[in-house]
Tab-separated table of C-alpha atoms in Angstrom:
chain	number	residue	atom	x	y	z
K	1	MET	CA	13.440	10.848	-1.393
K	2	ILE	CA	12.612	9.737	2.155
K	3	SER	CA	8.963	10.310	2.970
K	4	PRO	CA	7.684	11.376	6.414
K	5	GLN	CA	7.820	8.736	9.106
K	6	ILE	CA	5.045	6.164	9.047
K	7	LYS	CA	2.277	6.720	11.539
K	8	PRO	CA	2.179	3.983	14.197
K	9	GLY	CA	-0.600	1.487	13.561
K	10	LYS	CA	-1.313	2.645	10.018
K	11	ILE	CA	-2.282	-0.169	7.663
K	12	TYR	CA	-1.610	0.422	3.968
K	13	ASP	CA	-3.665	-0.994	1.152
K	14	ALA	CA	-0.420	-2.022	-0.569
K	15	ILE	CA	3.227	-2.295	0.458
K	16	ILE	CA	5.846	-2.678	-2.253
K	17	ILE	CA	9.290	-4.032	-1.423
K	18	GLY	CA	11.916	-2.395	-3.616
K	19	ALA	CA	11.857	0.848	-5.598
K	20	GLY	CA	13.033	-0.563	-8.913
K	21	HIS	CA	11.254	0.449	-12.102
K	22	ASN	CA	8.722	-2.383	-11.795
K	23	GLY	CA	7.953	-1.600	-8.165
K	24	LEU	CA	7.553	2.116	-8.847
K	25	THR	CA	5.290	1.430	-11.816
K	26	ALA	CA	3.081	-0.869	-9.753
K	27	ALA	CA	2.968	1.679	-6.930
K	28	ALA	CA	1.911	4.503	-9.225
K	29	TYR	CA	-0.882	2.459	-10.784
K	30	LEU	CA	-2.160	1.296	-7.394
K	31	ALA	CA	-2.190	4.857	-6.078
K	32	ARG	CA	-3.880	5.977	-9.289
K	33	ALA	CA	-6.629	3.459	-8.492
K	34	GLY	CA	-7.092	5.015	-5.055
K	35	LEU	CA	-5.090	2.609	-2.865
K	36	SER	CA	-2.843	3.887	-0.077
K	37	THR	CA	0.573	2.671	-1.220
K	38	LEU	CA	3.975	2.506	0.466
K	39	VAL	CA	7.276	1.699	-1.281
K	40	LEU	CA	10.203	0.531	0.858
K	41	GLU	CA	13.723	0.750	-0.593
K	42	ARG	CA	16.893	-0.468	1.138
K	43	ARG	CA	19.243	1.924	-0.716
K	44	GLU	CA	19.455	5.684	-0.285
K	45	ILE	CA	18.138	6.220	-3.827
K	46	VAL	CA	15.290	4.760	-5.853
K	47	GLY	CA	15.712	2.937	-9.140
K	48	GLY	CA	17.067	-0.535	-8.455
K	49	CYS	CA	18.994	-1.490	-11.591
K	50	CYS	CA	17.587	1.537	-13.443
K	51	VAL	CA	19.707	4.335	-11.993
K	52	THR	CA	22.090	7.138	-12.918
K	53	GLU	CA	25.011	7.420	-10.490
K	54	SER	CA	28.280	9.292	-10.156
K	55	ILE	CA	31.353	7.085	-10.621
K	56	ALA	CA	33.920	9.911	-10.791
K	57	PRO	CA	33.909	13.684	-10.326
K	58	GLY	CA	31.719	15.193	-13.028
K	59	CYS	CA	30.844	11.801	-14.520
K	60	ARG	CA	27.350	10.357	-14.117
K	61	VAL	CA	26.503	7.096	-15.849
K	62	SER	CA	23.824	4.433	-16.056
K	63	THR	CA	25.631	1.991	-13.790
K	64	THR	CA	23.545	-1.112	-14.515
K	65	SER	CA	20.808	-1.082	-17.173
K	66	TYR	CA	21.715	1.294	-19.991
K	67	ILE	CA	19.142	1.087	-22.824
K	68	ALA	CA	15.363	1.594	-22.640
K	69	SER	CA	13.432	-1.237	-24.261
K	70	MET	CA	9.820	-2.419	-23.888
K	71	LEU	CA	8.823	0.653	-21.854
K	72	ARG	CA	5.201	0.686	-22.947
K	73	PRO	CA	3.581	3.847	-24.375
K	74	GLU	CA	0.561	3.188	-22.138
K	75	VAL	CA	2.785	3.537	-19.061
K	76	ILE	CA	4.414	6.704	-20.403
K	77	SER	CA	0.985	8.206	-21.106
K	78	ASP	CA	-0.951	6.957	-18.054
K	79	LEU	CA	1.677	8.115	-15.581
K	80	LYS	CA	2.485	11.317	-17.515
K	81	LEU	CA	6.194	10.514	-17.512
K	82	ARG	CA	7.025	13.216	-20.064
K	83	GLU	CA	5.664	15.795	-17.636
K	84	PHE	CA	8.190	14.482	-15.122
K	85	GLY	CA	11.141	14.855	-17.469
K	86	LEU	CA	11.386	11.556	-19.354
K	87	ARG	CA	12.986	11.983	-22.788
K	88	MET	CA	14.255	9.195	-25.035
K	89	VAL	CA	15.877	9.161	-28.468
K	90	PRO	CA	16.024	6.052	-30.686
K	91	CYS	CA	19.178	3.973	-30.412
K	92	ASP	CA	20.248	3.475	-34.021
K	93	PRO	CA	22.088	1.280	-34.689
K	94	ALA	CA	20.538	-0.859	-31.970
K	95	ILE	CA	23.627	-3.073	-31.817
K	96	GLN	CA	27.227	-2.612	-32.952
K	97	VAL	CA	29.788	-5.349	-32.482
K	98	PRO	CA	33.503	-4.727	-33.156
K	99	PHE	CA	35.667	-7.720	-34.084
K	100	LEU	CA	39.380	-8.352	-33.670
K	101	ASP	CA	40.013	-7.944	-37.414
K	102	GLY	CA	38.746	-4.347	-37.191
K	103	GLN	CA	35.347	-4.934	-38.767
K	104	VAL	CA	32.271	-3.512	-37.028
K	105	VAL	CA	28.845	-5.040	-37.693
K	106	SER	CA	25.896	-2.689	-37.146
K	107	TRP	CA	22.218	-3.583	-36.821
K	108	TRP	CA	20.288	-0.594	-38.154
K	109	ALA	CA	16.594	0.122	-37.565
K	110	ASP	CA	16.053	0.409	-41.318
K	111	ARG	CA	15.807	-3.224	-42.395
K	112	GLU	CA	17.210	-2.724	-45.885
K	113	ARG	CA	20.224	-0.962	-44.417
K	114	ALA	CA	20.650	-3.797	-41.912
K	115	LYS	CA	20.357	-6.367	-44.696
K	116	ALA	CA	23.008	-4.552	-46.737
K	117	GLU	CA	25.289	-4.476	-43.689
K	118	PHE	CA	24.905	-8.202	-43.044
K	119	SER	CA	25.279	-9.042	-46.738
K	120	LYS	CA	28.803	-7.594	-46.680
K	121	ILE	CA	29.687	-10.603	-44.539
K	122	SER	CA	27.314	-13.190	-46.006
K	123	ALA	CA	24.814	-12.612	-48.829
K	124	GLN	CA	22.894	-15.684	-47.678
K	125	ASP	CA	22.668	-14.400	-44.108
K	126	GLY	CA	21.442	-11.041	-45.396
K	127	GLU	CA	18.523	-12.768	-47.137
K	128	THR	CA	17.922	-15.023	-44.134
K	129	PHE	CA	17.734	-11.992	-41.863
K	130	VAL	CA	14.769	-10.543	-43.792
K	131	ARG	CA	12.903	-13.855	-43.747
K	132	VAL	CA	13.571	-14.492	-40.058
K	133	ASP	CA	12.796	-10.888	-39.109
K	134	ASP	CA	9.338	-11.164	-40.713
K	135	LYS	CA	8.652	-14.372	-38.806
K	136	LEU	CA	9.891	-13.068	-35.459
K	137	LYS	CA	7.948	-9.818	-35.669
K	138	LYS	CA	4.735	-11.679	-36.452
K	139	LEU	CA	5.207	-14.077	-33.526
K	140	ALA	CA	6.110	-11.194	-31.191
K	141	ARG	CA	2.819	-9.498	-32.034
K	142	TYR	CA	0.966	-12.578	-30.749
K	143	LEU	CA	2.777	-12.261	-27.411
K	144	GLN	CA	2.320	-8.488	-27.097
K	145	PRO	CA	-1.165	-8.460	-25.464
K	146	PHE	CA	-0.058	-10.773	-22.640
K	147	PHE	CA	2.265	-8.078	-21.295
K	148	LEU	CA	-0.733	-5.880	-20.500
K	149	GLU	CA	-2.848	-8.599	-18.874
K	150	PRO	CA	-2.624	-10.814	-15.777
K	151	PRO	CA	-0.611	-13.966	-16.540
K	152	PRO	CA	-2.791	-16.996	-17.353
K	153	GLU	CA	-3.511	-19.403	-14.477
K	154	PHE	CA	-3.702	-22.753	-16.245
K	155	ASP	CA	-3.658	-24.759	-13.007
K	156	THR	CA	-6.935	-23.200	-11.825
K	157	ARG	CA	-9.821	-25.657	-11.686
K	158	GLY	CA	-13.540	-25.238	-12.322
K	159	ALA	CA	-15.246	-22.370	-14.120
K	160	LYS	CA	-12.334	-19.992	-13.536
K	161	GLY	CA	-9.956	-22.404	-15.227
K	162	LEU	CA	-12.220	-22.630	-18.269
K	163	THR	CA	-12.441	-18.845	-18.371
K	164	GLU	CA	-8.639	-18.625	-18.386
K	165	LEU	CA	-8.372	-21.096	-21.254
K	166	PHE	CA	-10.983	-19.150	-23.215
K	167	ARG	CA	-9.162	-15.848	-22.597
K	168	VAL	CA	-5.840	-17.219	-23.790
K	169	GLY	CA	-7.486	-19.060	-26.671
K	170	LYS	CA	-8.960	-15.824	-27.994
K	171	ARG	CA	-5.481	-14.366	-28.270
K	172	PHE	CA	-4.383	-17.233	-30.513
K	173	ARG	CA	-7.487	-17.683	-32.632
K	174	LYS	CA	-5.735	-16.301	-35.733
K	175	ILE	CA	-2.494	-18.227	-35.305
K	176	SER	CA	-1.822	-21.291	-37.444
K	177	ASN	CA	-0.733	-24.673	-36.104
K	178	ALA	CA	2.694	-24.132	-37.649
K	179	GLU	CA	3.041	-20.789	-35.872
K	180	ILE	CA	1.997	-22.350	-32.561
K	181	ALA	CA	4.772	-24.909	-32.999
K	182	GLU	CA	7.256	-22.127	-33.791
K	183	LEU	CA	6.154	-20.116	-30.765
K	184	ILE	CA	6.612	-23.131	-28.496
K	185	SER	CA	10.073	-23.709	-29.953
K	186	PHE	CA	11.061	-20.131	-29.084
K	187	LEU	CA	9.689	-20.502	-25.568
K	188	THR	CA	11.604	-23.728	-24.943
K	189	GLY	CA	14.506	-23.771	-27.416
K	190	SER	CA	18.026	-22.384	-27.205
K	191	LEU	CA	19.369	-19.252	-28.843
K	192	GLY	CA	22.550	-21.012	-29.941
K	193	GLU	CA	20.749	-23.793	-31.779
K	194	PHE	CA	18.458	-21.293	-33.511
K	195	LEU	CA	21.408	-19.224	-34.740
K	196	ASP	CA	23.382	-22.303	-35.836
K	197	HIS	CA	20.368	-23.560	-37.779
K	198	ASN	CA	19.631	-20.280	-39.576
K	199	TYR	CA	22.922	-18.417	-40.082
K	200	GLU	CA	26.273	-19.436	-41.556
K	201	SER	CA	28.554	-16.565	-40.505
K	202	GLU	CA	30.035	-16.642	-37.015
K	203	LYS	CA	30.100	-12.841	-37.007
K	204	ILE	CA	26.374	-12.626	-37.714
K	205	LYS	CA	25.665	-15.195	-34.997
K	206	THR	CA	27.790	-13.203	-32.561
K	207	MET	CA	25.958	-9.994	-33.453
K	208	PHE	CA	22.597	-11.592	-32.621
K	209	LEU	CA	24.107	-13.048	-29.442
K	210	ALA	CA	25.035	-9.510	-28.379
K	211	ASN	CA	21.373	-8.505	-28.444
K	212	ASN	CA	19.923	-11.571	-26.755
K	213	VAL	CA	22.190	-12.773	-23.965
K	214	TYR	CA	21.484	-9.962	-21.481
K	215	GLY	CA	19.579	-11.036	-18.406
K	216	LYS	CA	19.853	-14.719	-19.224
K	217	HIS	CA	20.441	-17.201	-16.412
K	218	GLY	CA	22.636	-19.557	-18.381
K	219	GLY	CA	24.557	-19.826	-21.628
K	220	PRO	CA	23.084	-19.411	-25.130
K	221	TYR	CA	22.696	-23.189	-25.614
K	222	GLN	CA	20.505	-23.559	-22.526
K	223	PRO	CA	16.768	-24.285	-23.078
K	224	GLY	CA	14.540	-21.214	-23.035
K	225	THR	CA	17.161	-18.703	-24.203
K	226	ALA	CA	15.656	-18.254	-27.687
K	227	ILE	CA	12.733	-16.249	-26.293
K	228	GLY	CA	14.926	-13.135	-26.154
K	229	LEU	CA	14.645	-12.920	-29.941
K	230	LEU	CA	10.926	-12.221	-29.483
K	231	PHE	CA	11.171	-10.080	-26.345
K	232	HIS	CA	13.337	-7.513	-28.097
K	233	LEU	CA	10.723	-7.168	-30.842
K	234	LEU	CA	7.931	-6.197	-28.457
K	235	SER	CA	6.724	-2.631	-28.851
K	236	GLY	CA	8.047	0.181	-26.726
K	237	GLY	CA	8.698	3.891	-26.580
K	238	GLU	CA	6.305	6.794	-26.645
K	239	HIS	CA	5.203	6.023	-30.210
K	240	GLU	CA	4.950	2.223	-29.823
K	241	LEU	CA	7.687	1.172	-32.219
K	242	GLN	CA	8.250	-2.571	-32.550
K	243	GLY	CA	11.710	-3.446	-31.292
K	244	PHE	CA	12.299	0.070	-29.911
K	245	PHE	CA	15.671	0.696	-28.236
K	246	GLY	CA	16.163	4.134	-26.707
K	247	HIS	CA	18.884	6.264	-25.175
K	248	VAL	CA	17.454	8.033	-22.113
K	249	ILE	CA	18.392	11.684	-21.719
K	250	GLY	CA	19.952	11.974	-18.265
K	251	GLY	CA	20.674	8.263	-18.032
K	252	MET	CA	18.437	5.376	-17.027
K	253	GLY	CA	17.778	6.967	-13.659
K	254	ALA	CA	15.605	9.518	-15.450
K	255	ILE	CA	13.038	6.742	-15.942
K	256	THR	CA	12.780	5.847	-12.270
K	257	GLN	CA	12.933	9.477	-11.148
K	258	ALA	CA	9.967	10.205	-13.429
K	259	LEU	CA	8.135	7.146	-12.085
K	260	ALA	CA	8.847	8.117	-8.475
K	261	ASN	CA	7.731	11.720	-8.960
K	262	SER	CA	4.616	10.625	-10.823
K	263	GLY	CA	3.796	8.178	-8.039
K	264	LYS	CA	4.356	10.752	-5.305
K	265	LYS	CA	1.968	13.138	-7.032
K	266	LEU	CA	-0.593	10.326	-7.065
K	267	GLY	CA	-0.093	9.778	-3.340
K	268	VAL	CA	2.605	7.084	-3.178
K	269	GLU	CA	4.801	7.200	-0.065
K	270	ILE	CA	8.435	6.247	-0.668
K	271	ARG	CA	10.866	5.412	2.123
K	272	THR	CA	14.518	4.930	1.239
K	273	GLU	CA	17.106	3.362	3.574
K	274	ALA	CA	14.309	1.112	4.804
K	275	PRO	CA	15.461	-2.492	4.218
K	276	VAL	CA	12.803	-5.152	4.725
K	277	ALA	CA	13.818	-8.097	6.922
K	278	LYS	CA	10.760	-10.269	6.374
K	279	ILE	CA	7.230	-10.454	5.069
K	280	ASP	CA	4.725	-10.998	7.873
K	281	VAL	CA	2.608	-14.021	6.893
K	282	ARG	CA	-0.309	-15.142	9.039
K	283	ASN	CA	-2.808	-17.879	8.221
K	284	GLY	CA	-1.509	-18.125	4.683
K	285	ARG	CA	-1.787	-14.411	3.882
K	286	ALA	CA	0.731	-11.567	3.839
K	287	ARG	CA	-0.236	-9.039	6.500
K	288	GLY	CA	2.631	-6.592	6.184
K	289	VAL	CA	6.411	-6.415	6.584
K	290	VAL	CA	9.053	-6.072	9.283
K	291	LEU	CA	12.021	-3.783	8.645
K	292	GLU	CA	15.570	-4.631	9.697
K	293	ASP	CA	15.290	-2.116	12.547
K	294	GLY	CA	12.259	-3.998	13.878
K	295	THR	CA	9.584	-1.601	12.635
K	296	GLU	CA	6.368	-3.436	11.795
K	297	ILE	CA	4.200	-2.062	8.986
K	298	GLY	CA	0.776	-3.471	8.218
K	299	GLY	CA	-0.514	-3.947	4.710
K	300	ARG	CA	-3.500	-5.612	3.076
K	301	LEU	CA	-1.337	-6.491	0.080
K	302	VAL	CA	2.424	-7.033	-0.210
K	303	ILE	CA	4.166	-6.900	-3.588
K	304	SER	CA	7.849	-7.742	-3.928
K	305	ASN	CA	10.094	-6.078	-6.501
K	306	ALA	CA	12.944	-8.279	-5.252
K	307	ASP	CA	14.032	-11.397	-7.135
K	308	PRO	CA	12.119	-14.669	-6.548
K	309	LYS	CA	14.809	-16.301	-4.406
K	310	ARG	CA	15.152	-13.328	-2.084
K	311	THR	CA	11.370	-12.930	-1.900
K	312	PHE	CA	10.363	-16.528	-1.221
K	313	LEU	CA	13.457	-18.044	0.419
K	314	LYS	CA	14.706	-15.136	2.562
K	315	LEU	CA	11.912	-12.637	3.148
K	316	THR	CA	9.292	-15.365	3.448
K	317	SER	CA	9.554	-18.550	5.473
K	318	PRO	CA	9.428	-21.619	3.190
K	319	ARG	CA	7.105	-23.144	5.802
K	320	ASP	CA	4.414	-20.716	4.642
K	321	LEU	CA	4.630	-21.883	1.019
K	322	PRO	CA	3.741	-25.113	-0.845
K	323	ASP	CA	6.656	-27.563	-1.027
K	324	ASP	CA	6.549	-27.903	-4.821
K	325	PHE	CA	6.610	-24.112	-5.190
K	326	VAL	CA	9.640	-23.782	-2.893
K	327	HIS	CA	11.394	-26.557	-4.818
K	328	ALA	CA	10.790	-24.710	-8.096
K	329	ILE	CA	12.115	-21.439	-6.663
K	330	ARG	CA	15.275	-23.153	-5.367
K	331	GLY	CA	15.871	-24.455	-8.890
K	332	ILE	CA	15.993	-21.018	-10.514
K	333	LYS	CA	19.452	-20.310	-11.929
K	334	MET	CA	20.787	-16.858	-11.076
K	335	GLU	CA	24.162	-17.035	-12.837
K	336	GLY	CA	24.536	-15.424	-16.265
K	337	PRO	CA	27.181	-15.020	-18.999
K	338	CYS	CA	27.320	-11.186	-18.982
K	339	ALA	CA	29.302	-8.570	-17.124
K	340	LYS	CA	29.209	-4.777	-17.233
K	341	VAL	CA	32.159	-2.639	-16.198
K	342	ASN	CA	31.850	1.149	-15.827
K	343	MET	CA	35.015	3.096	-16.657
K	344	VAL	CA	36.015	6.703	-17.210
K	345	LEU	CA	38.335	6.971	-20.230
K	346	GLY	CA	40.665	9.733	-21.296
K	347	GLU	CA	39.100	9.886	-24.755
K	348	GLU	CA	36.450	8.232	-26.898
K	349	PRO	CA	37.349	4.721	-28.122
K	350	ARG	CA	37.700	4.606	-31.899
K	351	PHE	CA	37.135	1.395	-33.847
K	352	THR	CA	38.807	1.135	-37.238
K	353	GLY	CA	35.663	-0.342	-38.776
K	354	THR	CA	33.478	2.628	-37.817
K	355	PRO	CA	33.240	5.201	-40.651
K	356	ALA	CA	34.644	8.626	-39.801
K	357	HIS	CA	31.401	10.372	-40.802
K	358	TYR	CA	29.281	8.628	-38.136
K	359	THR	CA	27.588	11.052	-35.754
K	360	PRO	CA	28.254	10.921	-31.990
K	361	LEU	CA	24.860	9.235	-31.522
K	362	GLU	CA	25.886	6.518	-33.982
K	363	ARG	CA	29.110	5.930	-32.025
K	364	THR	CA	27.610	5.574	-28.555
K	365	PHE	CA	26.796	1.888	-28.299
K	366	TYR	CA	29.217	-0.994	-28.849
K	367	THR	CA	28.967	-4.472	-27.367
K	368	LEU	CA	32.018	-6.694	-26.945
K	369	VAL	CA	31.001	-10.296	-27.578
K	370	PRO	CA	33.441	-13.209	-27.966
K	371	SER	CA	31.452	-16.153	-29.407
K	372	LEU	CA	28.558	-18.495	-28.703
K	373	GLU	CA	30.951	-21.121	-27.371
K	374	PHE	CA	32.684	-18.668	-25.027
K	375	ALA	CA	29.359	-17.381	-23.669
K	376	GLU	CA	28.278	-20.969	-23.018
K	377	LYS	CA	31.301	-21.507	-20.761
């Protein structure tokens, strides 16, 4: 995946730090728009957390991320990812949680089937699920357009600030005051409090926890954790299905391999084993990067696919950034309540609560979740 050596003195239109799925997507779109684009990746492979790797002889697995969600159909189409080998099949059930008493709770794509499953545990929770699902899907549709637009800049003054307010206001012109209040509560509230308020069964709460605690920087009772309930109902997949979860044929690395190959065809240069030591900032603007081996590469635009703390506290000197911004970055929590362990087993695990007639595809995805209280610790 290493591209030819960079020509001395060449200045790129865009340099992207990190060849994760976001960085590769940005690179492909920039190259598609005609910009000379370079991606620098510290590892020997591209993909970031979206990779397929060998963990034992003859065993390749998705070592970090493992389910495709919110991969927009526009991206699949624009970058012709199917032509580069991307294939996904729906993950159904989307979530299965086994419990110590042997019962397995499954969240099926068909809502009536999901309701029937939940009603075996609590008839009230089965009815609540339908009501809450309607509400969440409607609110998620209000958020959907923002994922294909630049984020709003509310702190901008003058005419541009008014334009931003007008743009965002148009998106919410059909939303009621009550729905605005609900949307704000999901943006700021906690997952645990939402589940405690709406559901009575601990098993049902745990099942929803299994689908909404990934990627969180804090426990389920921390403010802002309820938003995952909406994120997982955003559209994705080739056919734009709301709440799409997909198994990727060939593992998650097939996504980033397709993105990398699409980008290379569009003119993207990718250099692996090229760790960036710092972003070169002069007079308040990024002018390029310096690699760990001392190589200097010029760029008119630098985009970081690294996390905010690494980007702004390590690759960039805090002296080049506003004090309040640096303070906010230092305050970001990076710890989370999840762990993923990759193992090679002698045979397929069998849960007593899983019916014998389930197909292999219906037996591929189980999540072990203790409780809301345990996750909070």
